[in-house]
């Protein structure tokens, strides 16, 4: 069986474009309805990456910007999981990219003027390819919460931004990974742009003691699901589906 | 009890936020961390076909250019073939067909150099007019927006294109067509994307 078109994206599961409590969405959300397209070859194909594109060290944020012999300050964590599709099939060799603030909630970005200091040994971005079973892992520090100008006193929960490719351009996804037990999750207008509480749960990484390295690094598990594709059950249809 | 379907749910999207550049385009944002930045060369040195430049702005509902956008492009080569195992045919060595740009922090302008894609033959024998798929993320955008860029000088192919013809309002089709000019002897296609309001760009649920 060949893989066919993608399952439709469940737009009630994802956040809608207009979520007024997240103020920036008000002027950046389209007013007209999207036009639905059936998958063509333009949508079911997407960029292919290989081991030549990235450095194996890119996935280690504890060392990829640290001076020799030094280390960033913060809680040392492993972030790991699998990239699967909606059929629970592993997605191998797909590019996963992350970026985040340092332990104090400060980004290494010229637009970030928060008074928490930059960490001289922490860059805050990483990337890796999932292995043949769809597994990926990063080593980093747990990011801190930070304030942002939305309401007068809004604080983002600790989070790591994640970008995933899958195998099709229509699977392209950016999301944010939160951490189990963070009391800011329930208060964040960006989190609450997602209407379904079950969908929010899917963005919360679980503490994973089994993957923790004793006396060294604590671990969180975060699985990522990209859109699945129909199997071609009826080959005689002209579209192949 | 009914049986369970047992499909997983897609991971819900979240905004890329204001600092997307440090993660996905650190070099372009002036942050030197990776040996190799991805996405700056769409077509590679060996690609055949016409070299073009594509540029524009992303404009919000107030009419202001957005200065913290990241755009990705996905396109076929000049023969209409995608660099992907599921599309039959060869692409030139080094042709990836995928690119990534950020807007200028001061002006909001973005642009990339590539080759003009050829018409894409779908496996069922249809032909799509030359186009580049674009994906837009930024602060305030909860789910990445998908659109397509078509070319002004492909009048006939555009008129027959199945996707353009799905847009019921002819006036709105124009929002998907990049305007051609020339600079230093090289074709430049202007494609401004309006997120909201009058002449709002058509976005697709793909």
Short mmCIF file of C-alpha atoms in Angstrom, two decimals:
data_model
loop_
_atom_site.label_atom_id
_atom_site.label_comp_id
_atom_site.label_asym_id
_atom_site.label_seq_id
_atom_site.Cartn_x
_atom_site.Cartn_y
_atom_site.Cartn_z
CA UNK A 1 0.00 0.00 0.00
CA UNK A 2 1.18 3.47 -0.89
CA UNK A 3 0.74 6.48 1.35
CA UNK A 4 -1.94 8.79 -0.02
CA UNK A 5 -3.26 12.23 0.93
CA UNK A 6 -2.85 13.67 4.41
CA UNK A 7 -5.61 13.43 6.98
CA UNK A 8 -7.28 16.79 7.27
CA UNK A 9 -5.92 19.02 9.99
CA UNK A 10 -8.35 19.23 12.90
CA UNK A 11 -8.78 22.99 13.15
CA UNK A 12 -10.83 22.62 16.34
CA UNK A 13 -7.87 20.96 18.02
CA UNK A 14 -5.39 23.63 16.94
CA UNK A 15 -5.81 27.21 18.14
CA UNK A 16 -7.92 29.42 15.87
CA UNK A 17 -6.20 32.40 14.24
CA UNK A 18 -8.04 35.01 16.28
CA UNK A 19 -7.56 34.65 20.03
CA UNK A 20 -8.05 38.19 21.43
CA UNK A 21 -6.56 37.47 24.87
CA UNK A 22 -3.31 36.96 22.98
CA UNK A 23 -3.33 40.54 21.77
CA UNK A 24 -0.95 40.31 18.82
CA UNK A 25 -3.28 37.82 17.15
CA UNK A 26 -5.93 40.53 16.73
CA UNK A 27 -4.20 42.31 13.85
CA UNK A 28 -2.38 39.24 12.53
CA UNK A 29 -5.30 36.87 11.96
CA UNK A 30 -6.98 36.55 8.56
CA UNK A 31 -10.68 37.48 8.52
CA UNK A 32 -11.71 35.39 5.54
CA UNK A 33 -12.01 31.62 5.65
CA UNK A 34 -9.12 29.53 4.44
CA UNK A 35 -9.64 27.76 1.13
CA UNK A 36 -9.40 24.00 1.62
CA UNK A 37 -7.12 22.12 -0.77
CA UNK A 38 -6.90 18.42 -1.33
CA UNK A 39 -3.32 17.19 -1.13
CA UNK A 40 -1.44 17.54 -4.39
CA UNK A 41 2.18 16.68 -4.97
CA UNK A 42 3.06 20.21 -3.77
CA UNK A 43 1.68 19.38 -0.32
CA UNK A 44 2.73 15.76 0.18
CA UNK A 45 6.37 16.47 -0.64
CA UNK A 46 8.73 18.50 1.51
CA UNK A 47 12.41 19.14 2.11
CA UNK A 48 14.72 16.23 2.91
CA UNK A 49 17.61 16.72 5.34
CA UNK A 50 20.63 14.54 5.98
CA UNK A 51 23.46 14.18 8.44
CA UNK A 52 25.63 16.46 6.28
CA UNK A 53 23.30 19.36 7.00
CA UNK A 54 23.91 19.52 10.72
CA UNK A 55 26.65 18.89 13.25
CA UNK A 56 26.07 16.08 15.79
CA UNK A 57 26.88 18.63 18.54
CA UNK A 58 24.01 20.86 17.46
CA UNK A 59 21.69 18.87 19.74
CA UNK A 60 23.72 19.60 22.88
CA UNK A 61 22.79 23.07 24.15
CA UNK A 62 24.92 22.50 27.26
CA UNK A 63 28.02 22.64 25.09
CA UNK A 64 27.16 24.15 21.68
CA UNK A 65 27.76 27.70 22.88
CA UNK A 66 29.80 27.14 26.04
CA UNK A 67 33.42 28.19 26.37
CA UNK A 68 35.79 25.30 26.62
CA UNK A 69 35.57 23.75 30.08
CA UNK A 70 32.55 25.83 31.06
CA UNK A 71 28.86 25.13 31.20
CA UNK A 72 25.64 27.17 31.26
CA UNK A 73 23.98 27.84 34.62
CA UNK A 74 20.66 26.14 35.21
CA UNK A 75 18.88 22.85 35.68
CA UNK A 76 20.50 20.31 33.36
CA UNK A 77 17.81 18.45 31.42
CA UNK A 78 17.45 15.90 28.65
CA UNK A 79 14.48 16.55 26.38
CA UNK A 80 13.66 13.44 24.42
CA UNK A 81 10.80 11.69 22.70
CA UNK A 82 9.58 10.36 19.41
CA UNK A 83 8.22 11.91 16.28
CA UNK A 84 5.18 9.90 15.19
CA UNK A 85 2.37 10.42 12.75
CA UNK A 86 -1.33 10.13 13.58
CA UNK A 87 -1.18 6.44 12.67
CA UNK A 88 1.46 6.08 15.45
CA UNK A 89 4.04 5.32 12.79
CA UNK A 90 7.55 6.62 13.61
CA UNK A 91 8.84 9.47 11.44
CA UNK A 92 12.56 8.78 10.88
CA UNK A 93 15.25 11.25 9.75
CA UNK A 94 13.13 14.30 10.24
CA UNK A 95 14.58 17.62 11.33
CA UNK A 96 13.63 18.82 14.82
CA UNK A 97 14.80 22.31 15.78
CA UNK A 98 14.44 23.99 19.17
CA UNK A 99 15.05 27.41 20.68
CA UNK A 100 14.56 28.73 24.17
CA UNK A 101 15.46 31.29 26.83
CA UNK A 102 18.17 30.62 29.40
CA UNK A 103 17.56 29.56 33.00
CA UNK A 104 16.64 33.15 33.90
CA UNK A 105 14.11 33.57 31.09
CA UNK A 106 16.36 35.70 28.86
CA UNK A 107 16.80 35.08 25.13
CA UNK A 108 20.02 35.72 23.29
CA UNK A 109 18.23 38.06 20.89
CA UNK A 110 18.76 41.78 20.42
CA UNK A 111 15.03 42.45 20.75
CA UNK A 112 14.91 40.86 24.22
CA UNK A 113 15.52 43.59 26.81
CA UNK A 114 14.42 41.70 29.92
CA UNK A 115 16.73 42.56 32.83
CA UNK A 116 17.63 38.94 33.62
CA UNK A 117 21.19 38.53 32.35
CA UNK A 118 22.46 36.67 29.29
CA UNK A 119 24.35 33.50 30.14
CA UNK A 120 27.78 33.72 28.46
CA UNK A 121 27.81 29.94 28.01
CA UNK A 122 24.32 29.49 26.62
CA UNK A 123 23.12 30.12 23.07
CA UNK A 124 19.64 28.64 23.26
CA UNK A 125 19.15 26.86 19.98
CA UNK A 126 19.64 23.30 18.81
CA UNK A 127 18.66 20.87 16.09
CA UNK A 128 18.77 17.17 15.39
CA UNK A 129 17.43 14.48 13.08
CA UNK A 130 15.15 11.79 14.47
CA UNK A 131 16.69 8.32 14.20
CA UNK A 132 15.32 5.37 12.23
CA UNK A 133 12.69 4.79 14.96
CA UNK A 134 11.65 8.43 15.13
CA UNK A 135 13.56 9.10 18.38
CA UNK A 136 15.20 12.43 19.07
CA UNK A 137 16.97 13.89 22.09
CA UNK A 138 18.49 17.17 23.22
CA UNK A 139 20.52 18.19 26.24
CA UNK A 140 19.90 21.69 27.57
CA UNK A 141 19.00 23.73 30.65
CA UNK A 142 15.43 24.13 31.76
CA UNK A 143 14.33 27.60 30.60
CA UNK A 144 12.97 30.15 33.06
CA UNK A 145 9.60 31.90 32.92
CA UNK A 146 9.66 35.44 31.56
CA UNK A 147 7.38 38.46 31.47
CA UNK A 148 5.89 39.79 28.25
CA UNK A 149 3.82 42.78 27.27
CA UNK A 150 0.31 41.49 26.82
CA UNK A 151 -1.68 42.25 29.92
CA UNK A 152 0.21 44.27 32.53
CA UNK A 153 1.45 41.22 34.38
CA UNK A 154 1.68 38.27 31.95
CA UNK A 155 4.39 35.66 32.39
CA UNK A 156 5.10 32.89 29.93
CA UNK A 157 5.42 29.45 31.50
CA UNK A 158 8.82 27.81 31.00
CA UNK A 159 8.81 26.53 27.44
CA UNK A 160 10.95 25.32 24.60
CA UNK A 161 9.92 26.28 21.06
CA UNK A 162 9.97 23.33 18.67
CA UNK A 163 9.90 23.16 14.88
CA UNK A 164 9.16 19.88 13.05
CA UNK A 165 9.18 19.06 9.36
CA UNK A 166 7.79 15.56 8.87
CA UNK A 167 8.04 14.40 5.26
CA UNK A 168 5.47 16.74 3.68
CA UNK A 169 5.36 20.53 3.51
CA UNK A 170 1.77 20.29 4.78
CA UNK A 171 3.03 18.62 7.97
CA UNK A 172 5.15 21.65 8.81
CA UNK A 173 4.57 22.53 12.44
CA UNK A 174 5.84 24.90 15.09
CA UNK A 175 4.78 24.43 18.68
CA UNK A 176 5.92 24.94 22.27
CA UNK A 177 6.78 22.32 24.85
CA UNK A 178 5.80 23.10 28.47
CA UNK A 179 6.86 21.33 31.65
CA UNK A 180 4.74 19.18 33.94
CA UNK A 181 3.52 20.94 37.08
CA UNK A 182 4.20 24.53 36.00
CA UNK A 183 1.46 26.70 37.58
CA UNK A 184 1.84 29.34 34.85
CA UNK A 185 0.51 27.00 32.15
CA UNK A 186 -3.12 27.52 33.18
CA UNK A 187 -2.74 31.29 33.16
CA UNK A 188 -1.07 31.87 29.81
CA UNK A 189 -3.13 33.42 26.97
CA UNK A 190 -0.87 31.78 24.39
CA UNK A 191 -1.45 28.33 25.90
CA UNK A 192 -5.15 29.14 26.19
CA UNK A 193 -5.33 30.01 22.50
CA UNK A 194 -5.90 26.23 22.34
CA UNK A 195 -9.57 25.64 23.13
CA UNK A 196 -9.46 21.95 24.08
CA UNK A 197 -7.87 21.15 27.49
CA UNK A 198 -6.85 17.72 26.17
CA UNK A 199 -4.90 19.40 23.39
CA UNK A 200 -3.08 21.54 25.96
CA UNK A 201 -2.11 18.36 27.85
CA UNK A 202 -0.40 17.18 24.66
CA UNK A 203 2.04 20.09 24.93
CA UNK A 204 3.17 19.29 28.48
CA UNK A 205 6.38 17.28 28.74
CA UNK A 206 6.42 14.66 31.50
CA UNK A 207 9.20 14.21 34.01
CA UNK A 208 10.87 10.95 32.95
CA UNK A 209 12.95 9.45 35.74
CA UNK A 210 13.72 6.39 33.62
CA UNK A 211 15.64 8.55 31.17
CA UNK A 212 17.26 10.64 33.90
CA UNK A 213 21.01 10.17 34.34
CA UNK A 214 21.55 9.84 38.12
CA UNK A 215 23.68 12.62 39.64
CA UNK A 216 23.95 14.28 36.22
CA UNK A 217 20.88 15.28 34.18
CA UNK A 218 17.14 15.10 34.78
CA UNK A 219 14.89 14.11 31.86
CA UNK A 220 11.58 15.14 30.31
CA UNK A 221 9.73 13.20 27.64
CA UNK A 222 7.91 14.96 24.82
CA UNK A 223 6.44 13.06 21.87
CA UNK A 224 5.52 14.97 18.75
CA UNK A 225 2.72 13.89 16.40
CA UNK A 226 2.60 15.09 12.80
CA UNK A 227 -0.31 14.58 10.44
CA UNK A 228 -0.92 11.06 9.18
CA UNK A 229 -1.63 9.94 5.65
CA UNK A 230 -4.29 7.70 4.23
CA UNK A 231 -3.30 4.32 2.87
CA UNK A 232 -4.15 3.69 -0.72
CA UNK A 233 -6.81 1.02 -0.33
CA UNK A 234 -8.26 1.31 -3.82
CA UNK A 235 -5.55 1.49 -6.48
CA UNK A 236 -7.94 1.85 -9.41
CA UNK A 237 -9.01 5.38 -8.54
CA UNK A 238 -7.40 7.85 -10.96
CA UNK A 239 -5.75 9.88 -8.17
CA UNK A 240 -4.31 6.66 -6.78
CA UNK A 241 -6.59 7.01 -3.78
CA UNK B 1 -18.98 -0.02 24.04
CA UNK B 2 -17.89 1.25 20.67
CA UNK B 3 -14.40 0.40 19.53
CA UNK B 4 -11.67 3.01 19.82
CA UNK B 5 -10.24 4.42 16.60
CA UNK B 6 -6.80 4.72 18.16
CA UNK B 7 -5.48 7.48 15.96
CA UNK B 8 -3.10 9.89 17.65
CA UNK B 9 -3.94 13.58 17.56
CA UNK B 10 -1.62 15.96 15.79
CA UNK B 11 0.49 18.02 18.21
CA UNK B 12 -1.32 21.36 18.51
CA UNK B 13 0.39 24.39 17.03
CA UNK B 14 1.62 27.39 18.99
CA UNK B 15 2.93 30.72 17.79
CA UNK B 16 6.60 30.90 16.83
CA UNK B 17 6.83 33.99 19.05
CA UNK B 18 9.08 37.03 18.68
CA UNK B 19 12.42 35.22 18.87
CA UNK B 20 11.89 32.60 16.16
CA UNK B 21 15.06 33.88 14.44
CA UNK B 22 17.45 32.64 17.10
CA UNK B 23 16.15 29.14 16.62
CA UNK B 24 15.62 28.87 12.90
CA UNK B 25 17.78 31.56 11.34
CA UNK B 26 20.41 32.50 13.92
CA UNK B 27 23.00 33.56 11.35
CA UNK B 28 20.57 35.82 9.53
CA UNK B 29 19.73 37.41 12.91
CA UNK B 30 23.40 38.05 13.61
CA UNK B 31 23.92 35.17 16.02
CA UNK B 32 26.82 32.97 15.04
CA UNK B 33 26.31 29.48 16.44
CA UNK B 34 25.96 26.91 13.65
CA UNK B 35 28.62 25.88 11.14
CA UNK B 36 25.95 25.69 8.50
CA UNK B 37 22.71 27.63 8.31
CA UNK B 38 19.85 25.85 6.56
CA UNK B 39 17.58 27.29 3.93
CA UNK B 40 19.54 30.23 2.53
CA UNK B 41 20.11 28.58 -0.87
CA UNK B 42 16.95 27.15 -2.40
CA UNK B 43 18.11 26.12 -5.84
CA UNK B 44 21.85 25.49 -5.48
CA UNK B 45 24.54 26.36 -8.03
CA UNK B 46 23.63 23.75 -10.66
CA UNK B 47 19.94 24.45 -11.08
CA UNK B 48 18.87 25.05 -14.65
CA UNK B 49 16.25 27.59 -15.55
CA UNK B 50 15.70 31.27 -15.09
CA UNK B 51 17.30 32.88 -12.03
CA UNK B 52 14.79 35.15 -10.31
CA UNK B 53 14.39 37.15 -7.14
CA UNK B 54 11.23 37.06 -5.08
CA UNK B 55 10.54 39.72 -2.47
CA UNK B 56 7.84 41.40 -0.48
CA UNK B 57 6.45 42.35 2.89
CA UNK B 58 3.97 40.75 5.24
CA UNK B 59 1.40 43.37 6.24
CA UNK B 60 -0.87 43.25 9.30
CA UNK B 61 -4.47 44.40 9.72
CA UNK B 62 -3.32 47.96 10.43
CA UNK B 63 -1.45 48.12 7.13
CA UNK B 64 1.95 47.95 8.78
CA UNK B 65 4.74 45.64 7.64
CA UNK B 66 5.52 42.93 10.20
CA UNK B 67 9.17 42.90 11.18
CA UNK B 68 9.42 39.59 13.00
CA UNK B 69 8.21 37.13 10.36
CA UNK B 70 9.87 33.93 9.21
CA UNK B 71 8.90 32.56 5.80
CA UNK B 72 9.63 29.23 4.24
CA UNK B 73 9.36 28.42 0.55
CA UNK B 74 8.85 25.03 -1.14
CA UNK B 75 9.09 24.71 -4.87
CA UNK B 76 9.83 22.42 -7.80
CA UNK B 77 12.78 22.90 -10.13
CA UNK B 78 12.55 24.40 -13.62
CA UNK B 79 11.24 21.07 -14.93
CA UNK B 80 8.46 20.99 -12.35
CA UNK B 81 10.06 18.26 -10.24
CA UNK B 82 10.24 18.37 -6.44
CA UNK B 83 13.41 17.22 -4.67
CA UNK B 84 11.55 14.47 -2.87
CA UNK B 85 11.44 10.67 -3.34
CA UNK B 86 7.68 10.72 -3.89
CA UNK B 87 7.92 12.86 -7.01
CA UNK B 88 9.29 10.98 -9.98
CA UNK B 89 12.10 12.61 -11.87
CA UNK B 90 15.54 14.06 -11.27
CA UNK B 91 16.54 17.38 -9.82
CA UNK B 92 19.95 19.01 -10.22
CA UNK B 93 22.68 18.17 -7.71
CA UNK B 94 22.31 20.62 -4.82
CA UNK B 95 18.72 21.59 -5.64
CA UNK B 96 16.70 21.30 -2.42
CA UNK B 97 13.72 23.41 -3.36
CA UNK B 98 13.29 24.67 0.18
CA UNK B 99 14.24 28.04 1.59
CA UNK B 100 13.88 30.06 4.72
CA UNK B 101 14.10 33.84 5.14
CA UNK B 102 13.40 36.39 7.82
CA UNK B 103 12.18 39.93 7.39
CA UNK B 104 14.50 42.87 7.87
CA UNK B 105 14.16 44.06 11.48
CA UNK B 106 13.86 47.70 10.36
CA UNK B 107 11.85 47.58 7.13
CA UNK B 108 9.99 44.28 7.20
CA UNK B 109 11.22 43.42 3.69
CA UNK B 110 12.07 39.82 2.86
CA UNK B 111 13.48 38.30 -0.31
CA UNK B 112 15.14 35.26 -1.76
CA UNK B 113 16.97 34.22 -4.91
CA UNK B 114 15.92 31.07 -6.67
CA UNK B 115 15.00 29.67 -10.07
CA UNK B 116 11.54 30.01 -11.50
CA UNK B 117 9.75 26.69 -10.97
CA UNK B 118 8.27 24.90 -13.96
CA UNK B 119 4.67 23.75 -14.21
CA UNK B 120 4.18 20.77 -11.88
CA UNK B 121 2.82 17.56 -13.28
CA UNK B 122 0.76 15.73 -10.70
CA UNK B 123 0.87 11.92 -10.66
CA UNK B 124 -2.69 11.80 -12.03
CA UNK B 125 -1.61 13.67 -15.15
CA UNK B 126 -2.89 17.15 -14.32
CA UNK B 127 -0.66 20.20 -14.62
CA UNK B 128 -0.44 23.00 -12.07
CA UNK B 129 0.75 26.48 -13.08
CA UNK B 130 4.24 27.34 -11.79
CA UNK B 131 3.99 28.26 -8.14
CA UNK B 132 5.96 28.44 -4.91
CA UNK B 133 4.31 27.25 -1.68
CA UNK B 134 4.92 29.63 1.23
CA UNK B 135 4.56 29.10 4.96
CA UNK B 136 4.47 32.09 7.30
CA UNK B 137 5.04 32.09 11.04
CA UNK B 138 5.43 34.98 13.48
CA UNK B 139 4.40 36.33 16.83
CA UNK B 140 0.61 36.61 16.86
CA UNK B 141 0.14 33.81 14.29
CA UNK B 142 -1.12 30.75 16.16
CA UNK B 143 -0.88 28.28 13.29
CA UNK B 144 1.54 28.78 10.38
CA UNK B 145 -0.24 30.26 7.37
CA UNK B 146 0.02 28.49 4.02
CA UNK B 147 -0.28 30.31 0.74
CA UNK B 148 0.96 30.03 -2.84
CA UNK B 149 2.84 32.47 -5.01
CA UNK B 150 1.99 32.41 -8.73
CA UNK B 151 3.70 34.45 -11.45
CA UNK B 152 2.17 37.39 -13.31
CA UNK B 153 3.74 36.37 -16.62
CA UNK B 154 2.11 32.91 -16.63
CA UNK B 155 -1.30 34.22 -17.64
CA UNK B 156 -2.43 31.17 -19.57
CA UNK B 157 -1.24 28.59 -17.07
CA UNK B 158 -2.72 30.60 -14.19
CA UNK B 159 -6.09 30.78 -15.94
CA UNK B 160 -6.14 26.97 -16.12
CA UNK B 161 -4.76 26.32 -12.64
CA UNK B 162 -7.09 24.19 -10.54
CA UNK B 163 -6.11 25.78 -7.24
CA UNK B 164 -6.51 29.37 -8.42
CA UNK B 165 -9.87 28.39 -9.85
CA UNK B 166 -10.99 27.09 -6.48
CA UNK B 167 -10.96 30.69 -5.28
CA UNK B 168 -14.52 31.65 -6.04
CA UNK B 169 -13.89 35.41 -5.99
CA UNK B 170 -11.80 36.34 -9.02
CA UNK B 171 -10.64 39.49 -7.27
CA UNK B 172 -9.07 37.43 -4.51
CA UNK B 173 -7.08 35.30 -7.00
CA UNK B 174 -5.02 38.42 -7.70
CA UNK B 175 -3.65 38.29 -4.15
CA UNK B 176 -1.75 35.12 -5.10
CA UNK B 177 -0.02 36.57 -8.14
CA UNK B 178 3.44 38.09 -7.83
CA UNK B 179 4.10 41.22 -9.92
CA UNK B 180 7.06 41.20 -12.25
CA UNK B 181 9.67 43.90 -12.68
CA UNK B 182 13.36 43.95 -13.54
CA UNK B 183 16.44 45.04 -11.62
CA UNK B 184 19.98 44.87 -13.00
CA UNK B 185 18.71 42.69 -15.82
CA UNK B 186 17.24 40.13 -13.44
CA UNK B 187 13.51 39.40 -13.04
CA UNK B 188 12.12 40.42 -9.66
CA UNK B 189 8.71 39.23 -8.48
CA UNK B 190 6.99 41.31 -5.81
CA UNK B 191 4.67 39.41 -3.48
CA UNK B 192 3.18 41.34 -0.57
CA UNK B 193 1.18 39.25 1.83
CA UNK B 194 -1.73 40.92 3.60
CA UNK B 195 -2.78 39.04 6.68
CA UNK B 196 -6.06 40.83 7.26
CA UNK B 197 -8.56 43.27 5.84
CA UNK B 198 -8.84 44.77 2.38
CA UNK B 199 -7.14 42.64 -0.28
CA UNK B 200 -6.36 39.99 2.32
CA UNK B 201 -4.15 37.26 0.82
CA UNK B 202 -5.81 33.90 0.24
CA UNK B 203 -4.60 31.30 2.74
CA UNK B 204 -5.07 27.59 2.32
CA UNK B 205 -6.02 24.76 4.61
CA UNK B 206 -3.87 22.11 2.96
#
